[in-house]
């Protein structure tokens, strides 16, 4: 197992139970779920937040434990089909937000060496993700820099 930027070991967690169909207590229509997903995306929620809202609040009061089981499509696929997909993937956006916050903090606190290192590690992760998404989710000539991140996050 690759430990990215730390000496700590990963903690073993439980796996999601394997299931072929949604539980009988969650019998929400797939079209209703898709409509709710698009509605939440238009309100500005990220895919992970949409999944949590569907799990907790559900559609018309009935919780949806797993969107993929209920609809046969992943949440991001539903968003893509309805042109509600974000310009930049959620994981990359959140890492860029962290990098921008850290850069501002380090600028105001130049002696904070721990956060200087955290900034380096975070920007390394951003560059690694940019390489992964380049050409597919991002333009082929996309290059990460602080200024580019600020510009993207202001949109």
GROMACS .gro file of C-alpha atoms in nm:
model
  155
    1UNK     CA    1   0.000   0.000   0.000
    2UNK     CA    2   0.143   0.337  -0.097
    3UNK     CA    3   0.155   0.594   0.178
    4UNK     CA    4   0.152   0.922   0.005
    5UNK     CA    5   0.285   1.190   0.238
    6UNK     CA    6   0.288   1.042   0.585
    7UNK     CA    7   0.445   0.776   0.802
    8UNK     CA    8   0.111   0.675   0.949
    9UNK     CA    9  -0.047   0.350   0.847
   10UNK     CA   10  -0.391   0.332   0.696
   11UNK     CA   11  -0.672   0.213   0.919
   12UNK     CA   12  -0.868  -0.091   0.818
   13UNK     CA   13  -1.233  -0.011   0.765
   14UNK     CA   14  -1.546  -0.204   0.682
   15UNK     CA   15  -1.647  -0.262   0.323
   16UNK     CA   16  -1.981  -0.168   0.179
   17UNK     CA   17  -2.211  -0.473   0.180
   18UNK     CA   18  -2.244  -0.633  -0.161
   19UNK     CA   19  -2.597  -0.606  -0.294
   20UNK     CA   20  -2.750  -0.664  -0.635
   21UNK     CA   21  -3.069  -0.469  -0.583
   22UNK     CA   22  -3.187  -0.188  -0.357
   23UNK     CA   23  -3.353  -0.289  -0.029
   24UNK     CA   24  -3.730  -0.339  -0.045
   25UNK     CA   25  -3.795  -0.050   0.196
   26UNK     CA   26  -3.640   0.190  -0.059
   27UNK     CA   27  -3.868   0.153  -0.360
   28UNK     CA   28  -3.825   0.498  -0.514
   29UNK     CA   29  -3.873   0.531  -0.890
   30UNK     CA   30  -3.545   0.574  -1.081
   31UNK     CA   31  -3.679   0.875  -1.272
   32UNK     CA   32  -3.769   1.050  -0.946
   33UNK     CA   33  -3.416   0.989  -0.817
   34UNK     CA   34  -3.262   1.129  -1.136
   35UNK     CA   35  -3.485   1.437  -1.120
   36UNK     CA   36  -3.385   1.496  -0.756
   37UNK     CA   37  -3.014   1.450  -0.840
   38UNK     CA   38  -3.033   1.712  -1.116
   39UNK     CA   39  -3.234   1.946  -0.891
   40UNK     CA   40  -2.971   1.923  -0.614
   41UNK     CA   41  -2.688   1.975  -0.865
   42UNK     CA   42  -2.856   2.292  -0.991
   43UNK     CA   43  -2.873   2.413  -0.629
   44UNK     CA   44  -2.492   2.390  -0.623
   45UNK     CA   45  -2.432   2.061  -0.440
   46UNK     CA   46  -2.130   1.843  -0.523
   47UNK     CA   47  -2.186   1.475  -0.614
   48UNK     CA   48  -2.075   1.351  -0.271
   49UNK     CA   49  -2.309   1.597  -0.098
   50UNK     CA   50  -2.595   1.486  -0.326
   51UNK     CA   51  -2.535   1.123  -0.228
   52UNK     CA   52  -2.543   1.212   0.141
   53UNK     CA   53  -2.863   1.417   0.100
   54UNK     CA   54  -3.033   1.130  -0.084
   55UNK     CA   55  -2.921   0.888   0.186
   56UNK     CA   56  -3.043   1.110   0.471
   57UNK     CA   57  -3.346   1.293   0.326
   58UNK     CA   58  -3.425   1.075   0.029
   59UNK     CA   59  -3.682   1.145  -0.242
   60UNK     CA   60  -4.029   1.230  -0.108
   61UNK     CA   61  -3.924   1.109   0.234
   62UNK     CA   62  -3.796   0.764   0.131
   63UNK     CA   63  -3.417   0.729   0.174
   64UNK     CA   64  -3.205   0.615  -0.120
   65UNK     CA   65  -2.912   0.415   0.022
   66UNK     CA   66  -2.736   0.364  -0.312
   67UNK     CA   67  -2.806   0.566  -0.627
   68UNK     CA   68  -2.627   0.317  -0.854
   69UNK     CA   69  -2.832   0.023  -0.727
   70UNK     CA   70  -3.158   0.216  -0.754
   71UNK     CA   71  -3.102   0.364  -1.101
   72UNK     CA   72  -2.835   0.145  -1.260
   73UNK     CA   73  -2.620   0.455  -1.317
   74UNK     CA   74  -2.359   0.629  -1.111
   75UNK     CA   75  -2.446   0.971  -0.976
   76UNK     CA   76  -2.185   1.139  -1.199
   77UNK     CA   77  -2.328   0.960  -1.505
   78UNK     CA   78  -2.674   1.100  -1.426
   79UNK     CA   79  -2.526   1.450  -1.398
   80UNK     CA   80  -2.336   1.404  -1.726
   81UNK     CA   81  -2.651   1.294  -1.913
   82UNK     CA   82  -2.841   1.600  -1.790
   83UNK     CA   83  -2.558   1.848  -1.860
   84UNK     CA   84  -2.529   1.928  -1.489
   85UNK     CA   85  -2.170   1.805  -1.456
   86UNK     CA   86  -1.913   2.040  -1.306
   87UNK     CA   87  -1.633   2.177  -1.524
   88UNK     CA   88  -1.372   2.030  -1.293
   89UNK     CA   89  -1.391   1.702  -1.095
   90UNK     CA   90  -1.494   1.735  -0.731
   91UNK     CA   91  -1.178   1.577  -0.584
   92UNK     CA   92  -0.953   1.809  -0.784
   93UNK     CA   93  -1.162   2.115  -0.692
   94UNK     CA   94  -1.145   2.040  -0.319
   95UNK     CA   95  -0.768   1.985  -0.332
   96UNK     CA   96  -0.728   2.314  -0.518
   97UNK     CA   97  -0.937   2.490  -0.252
   98UNK     CA   98  -0.711   2.348   0.017
   99UNK     CA   99  -0.398   2.454  -0.173
  100UNK     CA  100  -0.529   2.810  -0.217
  101UNK     CA  101  -0.620   2.836   0.155
  102UNK     CA  102  -0.279   2.702   0.255
  103UNK     CA  103  -0.100   2.941   0.018
  104UNK     CA  104  -0.283   3.237   0.175
  105UNK     CA  105  -0.201   3.111   0.525
  106UNK     CA  106   0.168   3.060   0.445
  107UNK     CA  107   0.183   3.405   0.288
  108UNK     CA  108   0.056   3.559   0.615
  109UNK     CA  109   0.261   3.325   0.839
  110UNK     CA  110   0.599   3.272   0.671
  111UNK     CA  111   0.746   3.092   0.974
  112UNK     CA  112   0.482   2.818   0.970
  113UNK     CA  113   0.702   2.541   0.831
  114UNK     CA  114   0.450   2.264   0.897
  115UNK     CA  115   0.198   2.427   0.669
  116UNK     CA  116   0.465   2.509   0.411
  117UNK     CA  117   0.521   2.135   0.389
  118UNK     CA  118   0.146   2.070   0.383
  119UNK     CA  119   0.119   2.313   0.091
  120UNK     CA  120   0.394   2.130  -0.099
  121UNK     CA  121   0.222   1.796  -0.037
  122UNK     CA  122  -0.118   1.927  -0.139
  123UNK     CA  123   0.014   2.085  -0.458
  124UNK     CA  124   0.189   1.756  -0.540
  125UNK     CA  125  -0.144   1.577  -0.507
  126UNK     CA  126  -0.310   1.839  -0.729
  127UNK     CA  127  -0.044   1.794  -1.000
  128UNK     CA  128  -0.080   1.417  -0.980
  129UNK     CA  129  -0.459   1.443  -1.021
  130UNK     CA  130  -0.421   1.692  -1.307
  131UNK     CA  131  -0.204   1.438  -1.489
  132UNK     CA  132  -0.469   1.174  -1.430
  133UNK     CA  133  -0.755   1.389  -1.563
  134UNK     CA  134  -0.566   1.571  -1.841
  135UNK     CA  135  -0.709   1.504  -2.186
  136UNK     CA  136  -1.020   1.338  -2.045
  137UNK     CA  137  -1.187   1.570  -1.793
  138UNK     CA  138  -0.944   1.860  -1.845
  139UNK     CA  139  -0.796   2.018  -2.158
  140UNK     CA  140  -0.486   1.847  -2.293
  141UNK     CA  141  -0.268   2.153  -2.221
  142UNK     CA  142  -0.399   2.223  -1.867
  143UNK     CA  143  -0.123   2.319  -1.622
  144UNK     CA  144  -0.180   2.372  -1.250
  145UNK     CA  145  -0.061   2.692  -1.087
  146UNK     CA  146  -0.187   2.898  -0.795
  147UNK     CA  147  -0.324   3.167  -1.029
  148UNK     CA  148  -0.508   2.909  -1.241
  149UNK     CA  149  -0.658   2.755  -0.925
  150UNK     CA  150  -0.778   3.094  -0.797
  151UNK     CA  151  -0.933   3.169  -1.137
  152UNK     CA  152  -1.113   2.831  -1.151
  153UNK     CA  153  -1.243   2.856  -0.795
  154UNK     CA  154  -1.387   3.204  -0.854
  155UNK     CA  155  -1.616   3.073  -1.130
   0.00000   0.00000   0.00000
